[in-house]
Amino acid sequence: NAVGEDGISSVYIDAYDYVDSCPGWCGAFQRAFFELRFYLAEVMDDIFYCKDRTRLDKFLLACELPFTIARKLTVSIPSEGYYCRPVVALSLAISPIWIAFYLSSQMGVAVNAHFHYLYISCAVSLFTGAMIIRYGGAESLSLWALVPVALYGFVVAATWIDYIGAHLVRLLAFFGAVFKIPNPVMGLTVLAWGNSMGDLSTNVTMARKGLGNMGATACFAGPCFTLLCGLGSGFAALLASDPNLTTIKVTIPPSVKIGFASIIFNCLLLISAGLIVFRRGGKIGPSHAYLMLTIYVSYLATCIA
């Protein structure tokens, strides 16, 4: 085993020290092989042998494992805490195949008619991945390589989000048709909760680790980014698609109007609570949390009714 109870086994350390002394391309690929084995052992250990995970968590992570592997092998993540040299190199090498599949399935691009672009992109990505293995650092990439790799990984991650989001919408439409649930209700409940669960888990985790201000800020920064950048980029793309289009007629459904009113009311309550807290020494009671939950339940009840 690459990982033991006390960390990296002595056999792994001895073998890696021997390989680390090998020069040239052969030694670089051997080091990448050992690093990949150790990384996979860490992933398996985190899923199946972590004492902090319940049996349900382990089962769900095991079901998600094939998709996790596919995502890791296409999205390059060179940031600290997630960096693994061979994984970054593999993601760079394999990502053009995923992008070709995404363009074919989501955008309707005829990949068969543009195979030469795929060949060129695969050749460039394979060369880049080989350079990462040969000259990339074991702990991190240098800044000149980290920035473009991270930006490229962000673009590929966006394609994953779009692909999964499209299938999620179809799945919600299917369940809505089967159980005869109106689409607006599905959007207000299942889709909204599903989109927010990742942010909720992350923000609560940061707050539990003592980063309460960061978690609270993220609660507002995420929706602001979605509303401003999402709507802004969507309108910009629509205007750019038709040069003759100068104005866009927009209709706001009642659910959005009620949502805006609830957000404004909640913000006014937060400002009032902030002024009161400042006078009371910086402590917020649980009553304000109950009030915010009441506002949300009222919002749902009003929209569904």
mmCIF file of C-alpha atoms in Angstrom:
data_model
loop_
_atom_site.group_PDB
_atom_site.id
_atom_site.type_symbol
_atom_site.label_atom_id
_atom_site.label_comp_id
_atom_site.label_asym_id
_atom_site.label_seq_id
_atom_site.Cartn_x
_atom_site.Cartn_y
_atom_site.Cartn_z
ATOM 1 C CA ASN A 1 0.000 0.000 0.000
ATOM 2 C CA ALA A 2 1.187 3.516 -0.721
ATOM 3 C CA VAL A 3 -0.467 4.912 2.421
ATOM 4 C CA GLY A 4 -0.270 3.384 5.857
ATOM 5 C CA GLU A 5 -1.579 4.351 9.274
ATOM 6 C CA ASP A 6 1.415 6.599 9.862
ATOM 7 C CA GLY A 7 1.370 8.197 6.386
ATOM 8 C CA ILE A 8 3.558 7.235 3.449
ATOM 9 C CA SER A 9 4.995 3.749 3.804
ATOM 10 C CA SER A 10 8.770 3.314 3.952
ATOM 11 C CA VAL A 11 8.676 1.149 0.807
ATOM 12 C CA TYR A 12 7.079 4.023 -1.119
ATOM 13 C CA ILE A 13 9.629 6.514 0.232
ATOM 14 C CA ASP A 14 12.572 4.299 -0.719
ATOM 15 C CA ALA A 15 11.208 3.645 -4.206
ATOM 16 C CA TYR A 16 10.450 7.324 -4.804
ATOM 17 C CA ASP A 17 13.916 8.352 -3.592
ATOM 18 C CA TYR A 18 15.446 5.915 -6.056
ATOM 19 C CA VAL A 19 13.280 7.143 -8.938
ATOM 20 C CA ASP A 20 13.870 10.772 -7.953
ATOM 21 C CA SER A 21 17.555 10.265 -8.615
ATOM 22 C CA CYS A 22 16.891 9.141 -12.206
ATOM 23 C CA PRO A 23 17.589 11.971 -14.669
ATOM 24 C CA GLY A 24 15.836 12.948 -17.868
ATOM 25 C CA TRP A 25 12.453 12.096 -19.269
ATOM 26 C CA CYS A 26 12.489 8.510 -18.027
ATOM 27 C CA GLY A 27 12.910 9.621 -14.426
ATOM 28 C CA ALA A 28 10.229 12.311 -14.822
ATOM 29 C CA PHE A 29 7.615 9.813 -16.014
ATOM 30 C CA GLN A 30 8.586 7.330 -13.307
ATOM 31 C CA ARG A 31 8.182 10.025 -10.659
ATOM 32 C CA ALA A 32 4.804 10.963 -12.148
ATOM 33 C CA PHE A 33 3.745 7.307 -11.963
ATOM 34 C CA PHE A 34 4.638 7.081 -8.278
ATOM 35 C CA GLU A 35 2.927 10.391 -7.519
ATOM 36 C CA LEU A 36 -0.220 9.240 -9.310
ATOM 37 C CA ARG A 37 -0.293 5.982 -7.345
ATOM 38 C CA PHE A 38 0.058 7.849 -4.076
ATOM 39 C CA TYR A 39 -2.620 10.359 -5.096
ATOM 40 C CA LEU A 40 -5.087 7.584 -5.966
ATOM 41 C CA ALA A 41 -4.341 5.872 -2.659
ATOM 42 C CA GLU A 42 -5.097 9.136 -0.841
ATOM 43 C CA VAL A 43 -8.390 9.516 -2.715
ATOM 44 C CA MET A 44 -9.459 5.950 -1.893
ATOM 45 C CA ASP A 45 -8.427 6.418 1.717
ATOM 46 C CA ASP A 46 -10.431 9.652 1.974
ATOM 47 C CA ILE A 47 -13.547 7.989 0.554
ATOM 48 C CA PHE A 48 -13.583 4.566 2.175
ATOM 49 C CA TYR A 49 -11.445 4.821 5.328
ATOM 50 C CA CYS A 50 -12.053 8.334 6.645
ATOM 51 C CA LYS A 51 -13.392 8.083 10.202
ATOM 52 C CA ASP A 52 -15.329 11.346 9.887
ATOM 53 C CA ARG A 53 -17.565 10.001 7.102
ATOM 54 C CA THR A 54 -20.766 8.090 7.731
ATOM 55 C CA ARG A 55 -21.715 4.967 5.822
ATOM 56 C CA LEU A 56 -24.141 6.997 3.737
ATOM 57 C CA ASP A 57 -21.378 9.455 2.814
ATOM 58 C CA LYS A 58 -19.095 6.601 1.777
ATOM 59 C CA PHE A 59 -21.843 4.990 -0.301
ATOM 60 C CA LEU A 60 -22.700 8.223 -2.103
ATOM 61 C CA LEU A 61 -19.032 9.044 -2.727
ATOM 62 C CA ALA A 62 -18.489 5.543 -4.098
ATOM 63 C CA CYS A 63 -21.417 6.027 -6.491
ATOM 64 C CA GLU A 64 -19.965 9.379 -7.533
ATOM 65 C CA LEU A 65 -16.447 8.002 -7.962
ATOM 66 C CA PRO A 66 -16.616 7.334 -11.754
ATOM 67 C CA PHE A 67 -17.814 10.889 -12.383
ATOM 68 C CA THR A 68 -15.212 12.266 -9.968
ATOM 69 C CA ILE A 69 -12.455 10.470 -11.870
ATOM 70 C CA ALA A 70 -13.774 11.748 -15.202
ATOM 71 C CA ARG A 71 -13.922 15.283 -13.840
ATOM 72 C CA LYS A 72 -10.425 15.133 -12.373
ATOM 73 C CA LEU A 73 -9.025 13.769 -15.627
ATOM 74 C CA THR A 74 -10.429 16.682 -17.647
ATOM 75 C CA VAL A 75 -10.350 19.704 -15.291
ATOM 76 C CA SER A 76 -6.845 20.887 -14.425
ATOM 77 C CA ILE A 77 -6.606 22.204 -10.844
ATOM 78 C CA PRO A 78 -3.118 23.539 -10.061
ATOM 79 C CA SER A 79 -4.119 25.363 -6.855
ATOM 80 C CA GLU A 80 -2.520 24.611 -3.503
ATOM 81 C CA GLY A 81 -4.121 21.717 -1.659
ATOM 82 C CA TYR A 82 -5.409 20.086 -4.869
ATOM 83 C CA TYR A 83 -2.289 20.048 -7.010
ATOM 84 C CA CYS A 84 -0.961 16.746 -8.277
ATOM 85 C CA ARG A 85 1.535 16.921 -11.126
ATOM 86 C CA PRO A 86 0.479 13.789 -13.089
ATOM 87 C CA VAL A 87 -3.238 14.551 -12.627
ATOM 88 C CA VAL A 88 -2.767 18.080 -13.989
ATOM 89 C CA ALA A 89 -0.786 16.681 -16.931
ATOM 90 C CA LEU A 90 -3.430 14.035 -17.660
ATOM 91 C CA SER A 91 -6.246 16.579 -17.444
ATOM 92 C CA LEU A 92 -4.481 18.809 -19.958
ATOM 93 C CA ALA A 93 -3.924 15.870 -22.298
ATOM 94 C CA ILE A 94 -7.455 14.436 -22.136
ATOM 95 C CA SER A 95 -9.475 17.659 -21.937
ATOM 96 C CA PRO A 96 -9.679 18.228 -25.755
ATOM 97 C CA ILE A 97 -11.602 14.959 -26.082
ATOM 98 C CA TRP A 98 -14.098 16.133 -23.447
ATOM 99 C CA ILE A 99 -14.427 19.550 -25.105
ATOM 100 C CA ALA A 100 -15.098 17.878 -28.468
ATOM 101 C CA PHE A 101 -17.799 15.737 -26.845
ATOM 102 C CA TYR A 102 -19.297 18.804 -25.148
ATOM 103 C CA LEU A 103 -19.396 20.817 -28.377
ATOM 104 C CA SER A 104 -20.979 17.901 -30.210
ATOM 105 C CA SER A 105 -23.634 17.104 -27.592
ATOM 106 C CA GLN A 106 -24.492 20.579 -26.299
ATOM 107 C CA MET A 107 -23.706 22.957 -29.149
ATOM 108 C CA GLY A 108 -24.485 20.697 -32.108
ATOM 109 C CA VAL A 109 -21.023 21.153 -33.616
ATOM 110 C CA ALA A 110 -20.177 18.571 -36.285
ATOM 111 C CA VAL A 111 -16.904 17.310 -34.826
ATOM 112 C CA ASN A 112 -16.494 14.808 -37.665
ATOM 113 C CA ALA A 113 -16.088 17.678 -40.101
ATOM 114 C CA HIS A 114 -13.424 19.356 -37.950
ATOM 115 C CA PHE A 115 -11.224 16.447 -36.934
ATOM 116 C CA HIS A 116 -8.079 18.340 -37.893
ATOM 117 C CA TYR A 117 -8.761 20.847 -35.107
ATOM 118 C CA LEU A 118 -9.132 17.966 -32.665
ATOM 119 C CA TYR A 119 -5.834 16.459 -33.812
ATOM 120 C CA ILE A 120 -4.040 19.773 -33.410
ATOM 121 C CA SER A 121 -5.531 20.454 -29.959
ATOM 122 C CA CYS A 122 -4.694 16.914 -28.793
ATOM 123 C CA ALA A 123 -1.108 17.296 -29.995
ATOM 124 C CA VAL A 124 -0.736 20.649 -28.208
ATOM 125 C CA SER A 125 -2.328 19.340 -25.005
ATOM 126 C CA LEU A 126 -0.158 16.197 -25.006
ATOM 127 C CA PHE A 127 2.947 18.326 -25.449
ATOM 128 C CA THR A 128 1.838 20.650 -22.625
ATOM 129 C CA GLY A 129 1.124 17.702 -20.340
ATOM 130 C CA ALA A 130 4.538 16.225 -21.059
ATOM 131 C CA MET A 131 6.155 19.577 -20.220
ATOM 132 C CA ILE A 132 4.262 19.641 -16.911
ATOM 133 C CA ILE A 133 5.538 16.160 -16.053
ATOM 134 C CA ARG A 134 9.107 16.988 -17.060
ATOM 135 C CA TYR A 135 9.495 20.511 -15.704
ATOM 136 C CA GLY A 136 6.549 21.049 -13.333
ATOM 137 C CA GLY A 137 7.245 21.220 -9.629
ATOM 138 C CA ALA A 138 6.323 18.357 -7.326
ATOM 139 C CA GLU A 139 4.537 20.691 -4.877
ATOM 140 C CA SER A 140 3.262 23.446 -7.179
ATOM 141 C CA LEU A 141 3.659 25.045 -10.580
ATOM 142 C CA SER A 142 5.551 28.235 -11.189
ATOM 143 C CA LEU A 143 3.408 31.345 -11.573
ATOM 144 C CA TRP A 144 3.907 31.645 -15.344
ATOM 145 C CA ALA A 145 2.493 28.136 -15.809
ATOM 146 C CA LEU A 146 -0.048 28.170 -12.976
ATOM 147 C CA VAL A 147 -2.130 31.107 -14.262
ATOM 148 C CA PRO A 148 -2.873 29.810 -17.802
ATOM 149 C CA VAL A 149 -3.423 26.255 -16.545
ATOM 150 C CA ALA A 150 -5.869 27.516 -13.901
ATOM 151 C CA LEU A 151 -7.741 29.659 -16.436
ATOM 152 C CA TYR A 152 -7.966 26.736 -18.848
ATOM 153 C CA GLY A 153 -9.228 24.515 -16.044
ATOM 154 C CA PHE A 154 -11.869 27.134 -15.214
ATOM 155 C CA VAL A 155 -13.136 27.078 -18.802
ATOM 156 C CA VAL A 156 -13.308 23.272 -18.846
ATOM 157 C CA ALA A 157 -15.076 23.286 -15.462
ATOM 158 C CA ALA A 158 -17.660 25.690 -16.913
ATOM 159 C CA THR A 159 -18.403 23.155 -19.660
ATOM 160 C CA TRP A 160 -18.988 20.498 -16.990
ATOM 161 C CA ILE A 161 -21.375 22.817 -15.144
ATOM 162 C CA ASP A 162 -23.284 23.570 -18.344
ATOM 163 C CA TYR A 163 -23.458 19.899 -19.309
ATOM 164 C CA ILE A 164 -24.650 18.741 -15.893
ATOM 165 C CA GLY A 165 -27.045 21.686 -15.596
ATOM 166 C CA ALA A 166 -28.678 20.873 -18.941
ATOM 167 C CA HIS A 167 -29.253 17.258 -17.907
ATOM 168 C CA LEU A 168 -30.496 18.365 -14.491
ATOM 169 C CA VAL A 169 -33.126 20.584 -16.110
ATOM 170 C CA ARG A 170 -34.256 17.680 -18.301
ATOM 171 C CA LEU A 171 -34.411 15.407 -15.274
ATOM 172 C CA LEU A 172 -36.481 17.937 -13.348
ATOM 173 C CA ALA A 173 -38.825 18.337 -16.314
ATOM 174 C CA PHE A 174 -39.200 14.541 -16.462
ATOM 175 C CA PHE A 175 -40.058 14.206 -12.754
ATOM 176 C CA GLY A 176 -42.360 17.204 -12.983
ATOM 177 C CA ALA A 177 -44.250 15.554 -15.838
ATOM 178 C CA VAL A 178 -44.405 12.184 -14.060
ATOM 179 C CA PHE A 179 -45.667 13.604 -10.743
ATOM 180 C CA LYS A 180 -47.644 16.415 -12.429
ATOM 181 C CA ILE A 181 -45.732 19.169 -10.632
ATOM 182 C CA PRO A 182 -45.698 22.558 -12.420
ATOM 183 C CA ASN A 183 -42.318 23.717 -13.708
ATOM 184 C CA PRO A 184 -42.327 26.952 -11.632
ATOM 185 C CA VAL A 185 -42.779 24.933 -8.440
ATOM 186 C CA MET A 186 -39.928 22.604 -9.409
ATOM 187 C CA GLY A 187 -37.723 25.620 -10.059
ATOM 188 C CA LEU A 188 -38.635 27.267 -6.756
ATOM 189 C CA THR A 189 -37.971 24.141 -4.698
ATOM 190 C CA VAL A 190 -35.898 21.277 -6.082
ATOM 191 C CA LEU A 191 -33.758 23.235 -8.545
ATOM 192 C CA ALA A 192 -33.172 26.164 -6.185
ATOM 193 C CA TRP A 193 -32.264 23.892 -3.271
ATOM 194 C CA GLY A 194 -29.992 21.749 -5.426
ATOM 195 C CA ASN A 195 -28.110 24.804 -6.711
ATOM 196 C CA SER A 196 -27.683 26.137 -3.185
ATOM 197 C CA MET A 197 -26.580 22.954 -1.400
ATOM 198 C CA GLY A 198 -22.965 23.266 -2.521
ATOM 199 C CA ASP A 199 -22.730 26.877 -1.339
ATOM 200 C CA LEU A 200 -24.511 26.011 1.918
ATOM 201 C CA SER A 201 -22.094 23.178 2.681
ATOM 202 C CA THR A 202 -19.036 25.300 1.863
ATOM 203 C CA ASN A 203 -20.174 28.351 3.824
ATOM 204 C CA VAL A 204 -21.143 26.325 6.898
ATOM 205 C CA THR A 205 -17.798 24.504 6.798
ATOM 206 C CA MET A 206 -15.915 27.811 6.690
ATOM 207 C CA ALA A 207 -17.957 29.149 9.593
ATOM 208 C CA ARG A 208 -17.241 26.039 11.685
ATOM 209 C CA LYS A 209 -13.520 26.482 11.030
ATOM 210 C CA GLY A 210 -13.579 29.998 12.414
ATOM 211 C CA LEU A 211 -14.000 31.832 9.098
ATOM 212 C CA GLY A 212 -17.463 33.187 9.867
ATOM 213 C CA ASN A 213 -16.944 36.518 8.117
ATOM 214 C CA MET A 214 -15.798 34.747 4.944
ATOM 215 C CA GLY A 215 -18.788 32.390 5.017
ATOM 216 C CA ALA A 216 -21.252 35.236 5.617
ATOM 217 C CA THR A 217 -19.700 37.278 2.810
ATOM 218 C CA ALA A 218 -19.945 34.320 0.429
ATOM 219 C CA CYS A 219 -23.687 34.067 1.152
ATOM 220 C CA PHE A 220 -24.130 37.446 -0.540
ATOM 221 C CA ALA A 221 -21.236 37.318 -3.019
ATOM 222 C CA GLY A 222 -22.509 34.147 -4.727
ATOM 223 C CA PRO A 223 -26.019 35.444 -5.556
ATOM 224 C CA CYS A 224 -24.549 38.822 -6.558
ATOM 225 C CA PHE A 225 -22.217 37.122 -9.032
ATOM 226 C CA THR A 226 -25.051 34.998 -10.415
ATOM 227 C CA LEU A 227 -27.437 37.915 -10.827
ATOM 228 C CA LEU A 228 -25.019 40.516 -12.144
ATOM 229 C CA CYS A 229 -22.563 38.461 -14.196
ATOM 230 C CA GLY A 230 -25.071 35.794 -15.229
ATOM 231 C CA LEU A 231 -27.762 38.181 -16.417
ATOM 232 C CA GLY A 232 -25.223 40.661 -17.762
ATOM 233 C CA SER A 233 -23.334 38.109 -19.847
ATOM 234 C CA GLY A 234 -26.606 36.552 -21.038
ATOM 235 C CA PHE A 235 -27.973 39.877 -22.273
ATOM 236 C CA ALA A 236 -24.596 40.764 -23.821
ATOM 237 C CA ALA A 237 -24.484 37.460 -25.719
ATOM 238 C CA LEU A 238 -28.061 37.950 -26.919
ATOM 239 C CA LEU A 239 -27.330 41.478 -28.162
ATOM 240 C CA ALA A 240 -24.123 40.330 -29.853
ATOM 241 C CA SER A 241 -25.936 37.530 -31.689
ATOM 242 C CA ASP A 242 -28.101 40.004 -33.621
ATOM 243 C CA PRO A 243 -26.544 43.329 -34.717
ATOM 244 C CA ASN A 244 -30.012 44.753 -35.418
ATOM 245 C CA LEU A 245 -31.199 44.036 -31.889
ATOM 246 C CA THR A 246 -30.883 47.157 -29.724
ATOM 247 C CA THR A 247 -33.469 46.560 -27.015
ATOM 248 C CA ILE A 248 -34.774 43.466 -25.257
ATOM 249 C CA LYS A 249 -38.318 43.187 -23.991
ATOM 250 C CA VAL A 250 -38.286 41.654 -20.530
ATOM 251 C CA THR A 251 -41.231 40.421 -18.487
ATOM 252 C CA ILE A 252 -40.804 39.732 -14.786
ATOM 253 C CA PRO A 253 -42.968 36.858 -13.497
ATOM 254 C CA PRO A 254 -44.744 37.248 -10.143
ATOM 255 C CA SER A 255 -42.377 34.779 -8.424
ATOM 256 C CA VAL A 256 -39.387 36.982 -9.299
ATOM 257 C CA LYS A 257 -41.183 40.114 -8.097
ATOM 258 C CA ILE A 258 -42.002 38.463 -4.782
ATOM 259 C CA GLY A 259 -38.403 37.230 -4.543
ATOM 260 C CA PHE A 260 -37.040 40.744 -5.066
ATOM 261 C CA ALA A 261 -39.420 42.100 -2.432
ATOM 262 C CA SER A 262 -38.363 39.381 0.049
ATOM 263 C CA ILE A 263 -34.657 40.060 -0.557
ATOM 264 C CA ILE A 264 -35.104 43.821 -0.104
ATOM 265 C CA PHE A 265 -37.119 43.262 3.079
ATOM 266 C CA ASN A 266 -34.479 40.883 4.425
ATOM 267 C CA CYS A 267 -31.681 43.355 3.617
ATOM 268 C CA LEU A 268 -33.527 46.092 5.495
ATOM 269 C CA LEU A 269 -33.876 43.742 8.449
ATOM 270 C CA LEU A 270 -30.149 42.953 8.309
ATOM 271 C CA ILE A 271 -29.288 46.667 8.324
ATOM 272 C CA SER A 272 -31.624 47.241 11.265
ATOM 273 C CA ALA A 273 -30.200 44.227 13.095
ATOM 274 C CA GLY A 274 -26.672 45.509 12.418
ATOM 275 C CA LEU A 275 -27.482 48.860 14.005
ATOM 276 C CA ILE A 276 -29.053 47.141 17.019
ATOM 277 C CA VAL A 277 -26.145 44.715 17.342
ATOM 278 C CA PHE A 278 -23.661 47.591 17.248
ATOM 279 C CA ARG A 279 -25.392 49.098 20.261
ATOM 280 C CA ARG A 280 -25.630 45.761 22.130
ATOM 281 C CA GLY A 281 -21.977 44.829 21.806
ATOM 282 C CA GLY A 282 -21.965 42.730 18.606
ATOM 283 C CA LYS A 283 -24.318 39.840 19.451
ATOM 284 C CA ILE A 284 -27.189 38.628 17.274
ATOM 285 C CA GLY A 285 -29.878 36.527 18.908
ATOM 286 C CA PRO A 286 -31.503 33.454 17.352
ATOM 287 C CA SER A 287 -34.713 35.396 16.759
ATOM 288 C CA HIS A 288 -33.287 37.004 13.629
ATOM 289 C CA ALA A 289 -32.469 33.589 12.117
ATOM 290 C CA TYR A 290 -36.035 32.441 12.750
ATOM 291 C CA LEU A 291 -37.300 35.629 11.155
ATOM 292 C CA MET A 292 -35.235 35.014 7.998
ATOM 293 C CA LEU A 293 -36.572 31.457 7.746
ATOM 294 C CA THR A 294 -40.108 32.789 8.173
ATOM 295 C CA ILE A 295 -39.559 35.212 5.302
ATOM 296 C CA TYR A 296 -38.388 32.363 3.050
ATOM 297 C CA VAL A 297 -41.310 30.095 3.964
ATOM 298 C CA SER A 298 -43.696 32.978 3.314
ATOM 299 C CA TYR A 299 -42.036 33.568 -0.054
ATOM 300 C CA LEU A 300 -42.441 29.913 -1.056
ATOM 301 C CA ALA A 301 -46.040 29.751 0.142
ATOM 302 C CA THR A 302 -46.959 32.946 -1.731
ATOM 303 C CA CYS A 303 -45.336 31.799 -4.992
ATOM 304 C CA ILE A 304 -46.796 28.283 -4.914
ATOM 305 C CA ALA A 305 -50.245 29.559 -4.018
#
